[in-house]
PDB file of C-alpha atoms in Angstrom:
ATOM      1  CA  ARG V   1      41.867  27.067  27.783  1.00 40.00           C
ATOM      2  CA  LYS V   2      39.889  28.772  30.580  1.00 39.00           C
ATOM      3  CA  ALA V   3      38.754  31.477  28.187  1.00 42.00           C
ATOM      4  CA  ALA V   4      37.579  28.876  25.698  1.00 42.00           C
ATOM      5  CA  THR V   5      35.711  27.023  28.437  1.00 40.00           C
ATOM      6  CA  GLY V   6      34.045  30.250  29.523  1.00 46.00           C
ATOM      7  CA  LYS V   7      32.908  30.974  25.981  1.00 44.00           C
ATOM      8  CA  ALA V   8      31.493  27.448  25.659  1.00 41.00           C
ATOM      9  CA  LYS V   9      29.519  27.832  28.893  1.00 39.00           C
ATOM     10  CA  ALA V  10      28.190  31.207  27.785  1.00 42.00           C
ATOM     11  CA  LYS V  11      27.133  29.732  24.450  1.00 41.00           C
ATOM     12  CA  ALA V  12      25.369  26.833  26.216  1.00 38.00           C
ATOM     13  CA  LYS V  13      23.493  29.273  28.464  1.00 39.00           C
ATOM     14  CA  ALA V  14      22.449  31.357  25.485  1.00 41.00           C
ATOM     15  CA  THR V  15      21.212  28.250  23.679  1.00 41.00           C
ATOM     16  CA  ALA V  16      19.208  27.181  26.723  1.00 41.00           C
ATOM     17  CA  ALA V  17      17.712  30.653  27.026  1.00 43.00           C
ATOM     18  CA  ASN V  18      16.640  30.622  23.397  1.00 48.00           C
ATOM     19  CA  SER V  19      15.103  27.137  23.570  1.00 48.00           C
ATOM     20  CA  SER V  20      13.189  27.471  26.862  1.00 50.00           C
ATOM     21  CA  ASP V  21      11.542  30.031  29.114  1.00 53.00           C
ATOM     22  CA  SER V  22      12.829  31.036  32.530  1.00 49.00           C
ATOM     23  CA  ASP V  23      10.832  31.290  35.738  1.00 48.00           C
ATOM     24  CA  ALA V  24      11.232  33.895  38.481  1.00 46.00           C
ATOM     25  CA  ASP V  25      14.179  32.041  40.002  1.00 46.00           C
ATOM     26  CA  GLY V  26      16.060  31.987  36.707  1.00 47.00           C
ATOM     27  CA  LEU V  27      15.556  28.257  36.257  1.00 46.00           C
ATOM     28  CA  THR V  28      14.746  27.037  32.805  1.00 56.00           C
ATOM     29  CA  LYS V  29      11.476  25.310  32.095  1.00 62.00           C
ATOM     30  CA  PRO V  30      10.430  23.330  29.006  1.00 69.00           C
ATOM     31  CA  VAL V  31       9.046  25.071  25.932  1.00 83.00           C
ATOM     32  CA  GLY V  32       6.106  22.700  26.238  1.00 93.00           C
ATOM     33  CA  LYS V  33       5.079  19.078  26.391  1.00 96.00           C
ATOM     34  CA  CYS V  34       5.637  17.024  23.265  1.00 97.00           C
ATOM     35  CA  LEU V  35       4.050  13.623  22.739  1.00 98.00           C
ATOM     36  CA  ILE V  36       5.446  11.430  19.962  1.00 97.00           C
ATOM     37  CA  VAL V  37       3.462   8.382  18.858  1.00 97.00           C
ATOM     38  CA  GLY V  38       5.681   5.742  17.279  1.00 94.00           C
ATOM     39  CA  GLY V  39       9.192   4.636  18.167  1.00 93.00           C
ATOM     40  CA  GLY V  40      10.628   3.940  14.743  1.00 90.00           C
ATOM     41  CA  PRO V  41      13.669   5.757  13.346  1.00 90.00           C
ATOM     42  CA  ALA V  42      11.648   8.904  12.530  1.00 92.00           C
ATOM     43  CA  GLY V  43      10.009   9.100  15.958  1.00 95.00           C
ATOM     44  CA  ALA V  44      13.254   8.377  17.810  1.00 95.00           C
ATOM     45  CA  LEU V  45      15.204  11.016  15.908  1.00 94.00           C
ATOM     46  CA  ALA V  46      12.399  13.547  16.406  1.00 95.00           C
ATOM     47  CA  ALA V  47      12.429  12.804  20.144  1.00 96.00           C
ATOM     48  CA  LYS V  48      16.128  13.605  20.317  1.00 96.00           C
ATOM     49  CA  ALA V  49      15.832  16.782  18.252  1.00 94.00           C
ATOM     50  CA  LEU V  50      12.785  18.174  20.085  1.00 95.00           C
ATOM     51  CA  THR V  51      14.228  17.377  23.520  1.00 96.00           C
ATOM     52  CA  GLU V  52      17.387  19.263  22.619  1.00 94.00           C
ATOM     53  CA  ARG V  53      15.215  22.207  21.547  1.00 93.00           C
ATOM     54  CA  GLY V  54      13.676  22.466  24.987  1.00 94.00           C
ATOM     55  CA  TYR V  55      10.574  20.270  24.838  1.00 95.00           C
ATOM     56  CA  ASP V  56       9.573  17.901  27.623  1.00 96.00           C
ATOM     57  CA  THR V  57       9.317  14.951  25.247  1.00 97.00           C
ATOM     58  CA  THR V  58       7.557  11.618  25.780  1.00 98.00           C
ATOM     59  CA  LEU V  59       7.629   8.926  23.107  1.00 97.00           C
ATOM     60  CA  CYS V  60       5.098   6.084  23.159  1.00 97.00           C
ATOM     61  CA  GLU V  61       5.818   2.886  21.230  1.00 94.00           C
ATOM     62  CA  ALA V  62       3.211   0.111  21.073  1.00 92.00           C
ATOM     63  CA  TYR V  63       5.738  -2.699  20.848  1.00 88.00           C
ATOM     64  CA  PRO V  64       7.067  -3.808  24.243  1.00 86.00           C
ATOM     65  CA  HIS V  65      10.719  -3.748  23.139  1.00 80.00           C
ATOM     66  CA  PRO V  66      12.765  -0.937  21.541  1.00 72.00           C
ATOM     67  CA  VAL V  67      13.539  -3.036  18.454  1.00 65.00           C
ATOM     68  CA  GLY V  68       9.846  -3.052  17.558  1.00 56.00           C
ATOM     69  CA  SER V  69       8.429  -6.040  15.728  1.00 57.00           C
ATOM     70  CA  THR V  70      10.587  -9.152  15.815  1.00 55.00           C
ATOM     71  CA  ALA V  71       8.538 -10.982  13.161  1.00 56.00           C
ATOM     72  CA  LYS V  72      10.638 -12.307  10.304  1.00 51.00           C
ATOM     73  CA  SER V  73       8.327 -10.586   7.821  1.00 50.00           C
ATOM     74  CA  HIS V  74       9.367  -7.248   9.357  1.00 53.00           C
ATOM     75  CA  ALA V  75      13.095  -8.030   9.553  1.00 53.00           C
ATOM     76  CA  TYR V  76      14.069  -5.718   6.745  1.00 70.00           C
ATOM     77  CA  VAL V  77      17.118  -3.632   5.966  1.00 75.00           C
ATOM     78  CA  ILE V  78      17.323   0.140   5.482  1.00 81.00           C
ATOM     79  CA  SER V  79      19.795   1.745   3.108  1.00 81.00           C
ATOM     80  CA  ILE V  80      20.383   5.330   4.248  1.00 89.00           C
ATOM     81  CA  ASN V  81      21.652   7.216   1.216  1.00 88.00           C
ATOM     82  CA  PRO V  82      24.149  10.121   1.441  1.00 92.00           C
ATOM     83  CA  ARG V  83      21.310  12.637   1.733  1.00 92.00           C
ATOM     84  CA  GLY V  84      19.921  10.695   4.693  1.00 93.00           C
ATOM     85  CA  VAL V  85      23.383  10.454   6.231  1.00 94.00           C
ATOM     86  CA  ARG V  86      23.717  14.241   6.024  1.00 94.00           C
ATOM     87  CA  ALA V  87      20.299  14.642   7.664  1.00 92.00           C
ATOM     88  CA  LEU V  88      21.344  12.369  10.535  1.00 94.00           C
ATOM     89  CA  LYS V  89      24.544  14.341  11.002  1.00 94.00           C
ATOM     90  CA  ARG V  90      22.587  17.603  11.173  1.00 92.00           C
ATOM     91  CA  CYS V  91      20.648  16.032  14.039  1.00 91.00           C
ATOM     92  CA  GLY V  92      23.907  15.188  15.785  1.00 93.00           C
ATOM     93  CA  VAL V  93      24.079  11.509  14.837  1.00 95.00           C
ATOM     94  CA  ASP V  94      26.935  10.290  12.647  1.00 96.00           C
ATOM     95  CA  PRO V  95      25.937   6.750  11.593  1.00 94.00           C
ATOM     96  CA  PHE V  96      29.517   5.783  10.728  1.00 93.00           C
ATOM     97  CA  VAL V  97      30.696   6.827  14.190  1.00 93.00           C
ATOM     98  CA  ASP V  98      27.711   6.618  16.549  1.00 93.00           C
ATOM     99  CA  LEU V  99      25.802   3.653  15.082  1.00 92.00           C
ATOM    100  CA  LYS V 100      28.152   1.395  13.122  1.00 88.00           C
ATOM    101  CA  ASP V 101      29.545  -0.757  15.948  1.00 88.00           C
ATOM    102  CA  GLU V 102      26.291  -0.989  17.902  1.00 88.00           C
ATOM    103  CA  THR V 103      24.033  -1.808  14.959  1.00 85.00           C
ATOM    104  CA  GLY V 104      26.403  -3.785  12.751  1.00 83.00           C
ATOM    105  CA  GLY V 105      25.670  -1.366   9.922  1.00 85.00           C
ATOM    106  CA  VAL V 106      27.740  -1.419   6.751  1.00 83.00           C
ATOM    107  CA  GLU V 107      29.297   1.462   4.822  1.00 86.00           C
ATOM    108  CA  VAL V 108      28.500   0.915   1.146  1.00 83.00           C
ATOM    109  CA  CYS V 109      29.652   2.736  -2.001  1.00 84.00           C
ATOM    110  CA  THR V 110      28.919   0.026  -4.575  1.00 79.00           C
ATOM    111  CA  TYR V 111      25.502  -0.918  -5.970  1.00 75.00           C
ATOM    112  CA  VAL V 112      24.781  -3.857  -8.269  1.00 74.00           C
ATOM    113  CA  ARG V 113      21.599  -3.593 -10.337  1.00 72.00           C
ATOM    114  CA  HIS V 114      20.257  -6.829 -11.786  1.00 67.00           C
ATOM    115  CA  GLY V 115      17.919  -7.239 -14.713  1.00 65.00           C
ATOM    116  CA  THR V 116      14.694  -9.207 -14.822  1.00 62.00           C
ATOM    117  CA  ARG V 117      16.407 -12.448 -15.866  1.00 64.00           C
ATOM    118  CA  PRO V 118      18.576 -14.427 -13.434  1.00 60.00           C
ATOM    119  CA  ASP V 119      21.273 -14.897 -16.111  1.00 64.00           C
ATOM    120  CA  SER V 120      21.450 -11.224 -17.101  1.00 66.00           C
ATOM    121  CA  PHE V 121      24.733  -9.437 -16.488  1.00 71.00           C
ATOM    122  CA  PRO V 122      24.539  -6.927 -13.602  1.00 73.00           C
ATOM    123  CA  THR V 123      25.408  -3.243 -13.727  1.00 78.00           C
ATOM    124  CA  VAL V 124      27.938  -2.177 -11.106  1.00 79.00           C
ATOM    125  CA  ILE V 125      27.635   1.429  -9.921  1.00 80.00           C
ATOM    126  CA  ARG V 126      30.194   3.057  -7.626  1.00 84.00           C
ATOM    127  CA  LYS V 127      29.489   6.285  -5.739  1.00 85.00           C
ATOM    128  CA  ASP V 128      31.890   8.631  -3.986  1.00 89.00           C
ATOM    129  CA  ASP V 129      29.684   9.249  -0.923  1.00 91.00           C
ATOM    130  CA  PRO V 130      28.844   6.111   1.075  1.00 90.00           C
ATOM    131  CA  SER V 131      25.422   4.928   2.170  1.00 89.00           C
ATOM    132  CA  PHE V 132      24.763   3.290   5.529  1.00 90.00           C
ATOM    133  CA  VAL V 133      23.009  -0.088   5.287  1.00 85.00           C
ATOM    134  CA  VAL V 134      21.576  -1.399   8.544  1.00 85.00           C
ATOM    135  CA  ARG V 135      18.853  -3.643   9.965  1.00 83.00           C
ATOM    136  CA  ARG V 136      15.886  -1.473  10.838  1.00 83.00           C
ATOM    137  CA  GLN V 137      15.432  -3.017  14.299  1.00 85.00           C
ATOM    138  CA  HIS V 138      19.027  -2.291  15.282  1.00 88.00           C
ATOM    139  CA  LEU V 139      18.827   1.260  13.937  1.00 91.00           C
ATOM    140  CA  THR V 140      15.600   1.888  15.882  1.00 91.00           C
ATOM    141  CA  ALA V 141      16.998   0.577  19.172  1.00 91.00           C
ATOM    142  CA  SER V 142      20.141   2.712  18.856  1.00 94.00           C
ATOM    143  CA  LEU V 143      18.248   5.908  17.999  1.00 95.00           C
ATOM    144  CA  LEU V 144      15.857   5.362  20.923  1.00 95.00           C
ATOM    145  CA  ARG V 145      18.846   4.971  23.233  1.00 95.00           C
ATOM    146  CA  ILE V 146      20.342   8.208  21.893  1.00 96.00           C
ATOM    147  CA  ALA V 147      17.002  10.014  22.356  1.00 96.00           C
ATOM    148  CA  GLU V 148      16.747   8.764  25.934  1.00 96.00           C
ATOM    149  CA  GLU V 149      20.292   9.916  26.656  1.00 96.00           C
ATOM    150  CA  ALA V 150      19.286  13.357  25.344  1.00 96.00           C
ATOM    151  CA  GLY V 151      16.542  13.467  28.001  1.00 97.00           C
ATOM    152  CA  ALA V 152      13.451  12.130  26.243  1.00 97.00           C
ATOM    153  CA  THR V 153      11.129   9.722  28.064  1.00 97.00           C
ATOM    154  CA  ILE V 154      10.767   6.481  26.098  1.00 97.00           C
ATOM    155  CA  LEU V 155       7.742   4.300  26.917  1.00 96.00           C
ATOM    156  CA  CYS V 156       7.590   0.920  25.179  1.00 93.00           C
ATOM    157  CA  GLY V 157       4.411  -1.147  25.318  1.00 94.00           C
ATOM    158  CA  GLU V 158       2.313   2.044  25.329  1.00 95.00           C
ATOM    159  CA  ARG V 159      -0.201   2.456  22.490  1.00 95.00           C
ATOM    160  CA  LEU V 160      -2.358   5.410  21.501  1.00 97.00           C
ATOM    161  CA  VAL V 161      -6.091   4.944  22.187  1.00 96.00           C
ATOM    162  CA  ASP V 162      -7.743   8.347  21.766  1.00 97.00           C
ATOM    163  CA  ILE V 163      -7.010  12.068  21.369  1.00 97.00           C
ATOM    164  CA  ASP V 164      -9.044  14.974  22.739  1.00 97.00           C
ATOM    165  CA  PHE V 165      -7.909  17.591  20.217  1.00 95.00           C
ATOM    166  CA  ASP V 166      -9.890  20.444  21.821  1.00 95.00           C
ATOM    167  CA  ASN V 167      -8.181  20.035  25.188  1.00 97.00           C
ATOM    168  CA  ARG V 168      -4.914  18.606  23.815  1.00 96.00           C
ATOM    169  CA  ILE V 169      -4.999  15.400  25.798  1.00 97.00           C
ATOM    170  CA  ALA V 170      -3.987  12.017  24.393  1.00 97.00           C
ATOM    171  CA  THR V 171      -4.996   8.754  26.031  1.00 98.00           C
ATOM    172  CA  THR V 172      -2.556   5.868  25.883  1.00 97.00           C
ATOM    173  CA  GLU V 173      -2.871   2.314  27.105  1.00 97.00           C
ATOM    174  CA  HIS V 174      -0.166   0.163  28.636  1.00 96.00           C
ATOM    175  CA  VAL V 175      -0.387  -2.939  26.452  1.00 91.00           C
ATOM    176  CA  PRO V 176       0.496  -5.628  29.026  1.00 86.00           C
ATOM    177  CA  SER V 177      -1.720  -4.277  31.840  1.00 93.00           C
ATOM    178  CA  GLY V 178      -4.446  -2.380  29.964  1.00 93.00           C
ATOM    179  CA  GLN V 179      -3.993   0.642  32.238  1.00 96.00           C
ATOM    180  CA  SER V 180      -4.905   3.949  30.579  1.00 97.00           C
ATOM    181  CA  THR V 181      -3.076   7.241  31.041  1.00 97.00           C
ATOM    182  CA  GLN V 182      -4.090  10.725  29.953  1.00 98.00           C
ATOM    183  CA  ARG V 183      -1.161  12.716  28.565  1.00 98.00           C
ATOM    184  CA  PRO V 184      -1.541  16.495  28.043  1.00 97.00           C
ATOM    185  CA  TYR V 185       0.499  17.871  25.164  1.00 96.00           C
ATOM    186  CA  ASP V 186       1.397  21.110  23.445  1.00 95.00           C
ATOM    187  CA  LEU V 187       2.861  19.393  20.398  1.00 95.00           C
ATOM    188  CA  LEU V 188       1.657  16.044  19.061  1.00 96.00           C
ATOM    189  CA  LEU V 189       3.742  14.156  16.511  1.00 95.00           C
ATOM    190  CA  GLY V 190       2.466  11.029  14.776  1.00 94.00           C
ATOM    191  CA  ALA V 191       5.331   8.830  13.578  1.00 93.00           C
ATOM    192  CA  ASP V 192       3.409   5.584  13.716  1.00 91.00           C
ATOM    193  CA  GLY V 193       3.698   4.214  10.208  1.00 83.00           C
ATOM    194  CA  ILE V 194       1.311   3.402   7.399  1.00 76.00           C
ATOM    195  CA  HIS V 195      -1.389   2.025   9.740  1.00 81.00           C
ATOM    196  CA  SER V 196      -1.207   5.216  11.817  1.00 88.00           C
ATOM    197  CA  PRO V 197      -3.712   5.469  14.702  1.00 92.00           C
ATOM    198  CA  THR V 198      -2.809   9.166  14.949  1.00 93.00           C
ATOM    199  CA  ARG V 199      -3.814   9.801  11.340  1.00 90.00           C
ATOM    200  CA  THR V 200      -7.012   7.792  11.759  1.00 90.00           C
ATOM    201  CA  LEU V 201      -8.041   9.867  14.773  1.00 93.00           C
ATOM    202  CA  LEU V 202      -7.249  13.069  12.853  1.00 91.00           C
ATOM    203  CA  GLU V 203      -9.426  11.895   9.964  1.00 88.00           C
ATOM    204  CA  ASN V 204     -12.274  10.884  12.302  1.00 90.00           C
ATOM    205  CA  ALA V 205     -12.159  14.328  13.916  1.00 90.00           C
ATOM    206  CA  GLY V 206     -12.354  16.041  10.529  1.00 88.00           C
ATOM    207  CA  LEU V 207      -8.931  17.621  10.971  1.00 86.00           C
ATOM    208  CA  LEU V 208      -7.352  15.791   8.071  1.00 80.00           C
ATOM    209  CA  GLY V 209      -8.691  15.048   4.621  1.00 75.00           C
ATOM    210  CA  PRO V 210      -9.136  11.451   3.435  1.00 72.00           C
ATOM    211  CA  VAL V 211      -5.829   9.636   2.981  1.00 68.00           C
ATOM    212  CA  THR V 212      -5.307   6.919   0.401  1.00 68.00           C
ATOM    213  CA  ARG V 213      -3.176   4.101   1.761  1.00 64.00           C
ATOM    214  CA  GLU V 214      -1.550   1.597  -0.536  1.00 62.00           C
ATOM    215  CA  ASP V 215       0.062  -1.504   0.934  1.00 58.00           C
ATOM    216  CA  ASP V 216       3.054  -2.787  -1.006  1.00 55.00           C
ATOM    217  CA  ASP V 217       3.969  -6.442  -0.664  1.00 51.00           C
ATOM    218  CA  MET V 218       7.569  -5.552  -1.576  1.00 47.00           C
ATOM    219  CA  GLU V 219       8.040  -3.531   1.602  1.00 46.00           C
ATOM    220  CA  TYR V 220       9.422  -6.321   3.765  1.00 42.00           C
ATOM    221  CA  GLN V 221      10.878  -8.626   1.146  1.00 41.00           C
ATOM    222  CA  VAL V 222      14.475  -7.999   2.072  1.00 41.00           C
ATOM    223  CA  ALA V 223      17.100 -10.462   3.191  1.00 41.00           C
ATOM    224  CA  LEU V 224      20.581 -10.197   4.667  1.00 40.00           C
ATOM    225  CA  PHE V 225      23.017 -12.816   3.387  1.00 41.00           C
ATOM    226  CA  PRO V 226      26.523 -13.069   4.877  1.00 40.00           C
ATOM    227  CA  HIS V 227      27.926 -14.931   1.856  1.00 43.00           C
ATOM    228  CA  TRP V 228      25.961 -13.790  -1.178  1.00 44.00           C
ATOM    229  CA  ARG V 229      28.455 -15.158  -3.703  1.00 45.00           C
ATOM    230  CA  ARG V 230      27.574 -18.695  -2.607  1.00 45.00           C
ATOM    231  CA  VAL V 231      23.814 -18.319  -2.865  1.00 45.00           C
ATOM    232  CA  LEU V 232      23.073 -15.769  -5.577  1.00 46.00           C
ATOM    233  CA  HIS V 233      23.296 -17.391  -9.019  1.00 45.00           C
ATOM    234  CA  PRO V 234      26.918 -18.500  -8.547  1.00 46.00           C
ATOM    235  CA  ASP V 235      27.063 -20.299 -11.908  1.00 46.00           C
ATOM    236  CA  CYS V 236      25.337 -17.648 -14.036  1.00 41.00           C
ATOM    237  CA  VAL V 237      26.911 -14.283 -13.294  1.00 47.00           C
ATOM    238  CA  ASP V 238      30.433 -13.076 -12.631  1.00 48.00           C
ATOM    239  CA  TYR V 239      30.454 -10.837  -9.555  1.00 48.00           C
ATOM    240  CA  THR V 240      34.180 -10.225  -9.405  1.00 49.00           C
ATOM    241  CA  ALA V 241      33.597  -6.535 -10.274  1.00 51.00           C
ATOM    242  CA  ALA V 242      31.644  -6.018  -7.048  1.00 53.00           C
ATOM    243  CA  PRO V 243      33.415  -5.777  -3.666  1.00 56.00           C
ATOM    244  CA  GLU V 244      32.294  -7.671  -0.598  1.00 58.00           C
ATOM    245  CA  ALA V 245      30.395  -4.669   0.810  1.00 65.00           C
ATOM    246  CA  SER V 246      27.825  -3.953  -1.866  1.00 66.00           C
ATOM    247  CA  VAL V 247      24.070  -3.610  -2.282  1.00 66.00           C
ATOM    248  CA  HIS V 248      22.208  -5.764  -4.817  1.00 65.00           C
ATOM    249  CA  THR V 249      18.802  -4.762  -6.171  1.00 63.00           C
ATOM    250  CA  TYR V 250      16.412  -6.459  -8.595  1.00 59.00           C
ATOM    251  CA  ALA V 251      14.206  -4.903 -11.220  1.00 57.00           C
ATOM    252  CA  ASP V 252      10.987  -6.914 -10.930  1.00 55.00           C
ATOM    253  CA  ARG V 253       8.683  -8.218  -8.230  1.00 56.00           C
ATOM    254  CA  GLU V 254       9.053 -11.872  -9.233  1.00 56.00           C
ATOM    255  CA  THR V 255      12.785 -11.891  -8.615  1.00 49.00           C
ATOM    256  CA  ASN V 256      12.388  -9.606  -5.613  1.00 48.00           C
ATOM    257  CA  THR V 257      10.542 -12.322  -3.719  1.00 40.00           C
ATOM    258  CA  SER V 258      13.965 -13.861  -3.050  1.00 39.00           C
ATOM    259  CA  ALA V 259      15.838 -10.769  -1.889  1.00 42.00           C
ATOM    260  CA  ILE V 260      16.421  -7.145  -2.703  1.00 41.00           C
ATOM    261  CA  VAL V 261      19.403  -6.105  -0.594  1.00 44.00           C
ATOM    262  CA  PHE V 262      22.689  -7.868   0.087  1.00 43.00           C
ATOM    263  CA  PRO V 263      24.953  -5.775   2.325  1.00 43.00           C
ATOM    264  CA  ILE V 264      28.073  -7.535   3.555  1.00 39.00           C
ATOM    265  CA  GLY V 265      30.249  -6.490   6.469  1.00 38.00           C
TER     266      GLY V 265
END
């Protein structure tokens, strides 16, 4: 057991040496300063990964709370498919172990595809590898917690105002107080969504070509129903072939205005 412990310590030291520089006293110092703009799932997971690779990482999220927007129009559900689950695991996060209890996420292997008519018979598809269906706000809050535990600095209520690309300095503003802070960086990561201030500043500086943005009104039209059999066409379609934990999707926008996903735990 002692030999195994010694090997583990040696491996940890070698990893630290590879991911950071050492000063004259032998103490490790960060590879560099990383600033991440946006505290969604992508930004939170990047904060964890980059911190573990030796960066002094600061994440700035404009919303004052880790769950992000609490508007009902943004209360949508994410279905992380098996490929996404494998990606999370490679980053050291097993959603079925590390996130399920905290987020209330559901393990799903069955998908029910509906046609364009409410009385059409659904197609039930079963897959061997499960997906992880979870509310985006809960997923975000959990991943930010994990990133903070890894050593990243998480600043909520801090929005990006300007970037001096020549000198690598970003200016952020504390939303409640209006106080500005200049943040030097070696690596800048924009994970701030479709209305990205980071991308806009890159475009304005001529560092990024013009980007075409297309808003989709289907993006947030998702609902979570605890008892879908009672509310979803109970008299028209037989759902006995689908288990309680299943995802329901619709084929057209008109029907999608009601709901697109029905995960049950």
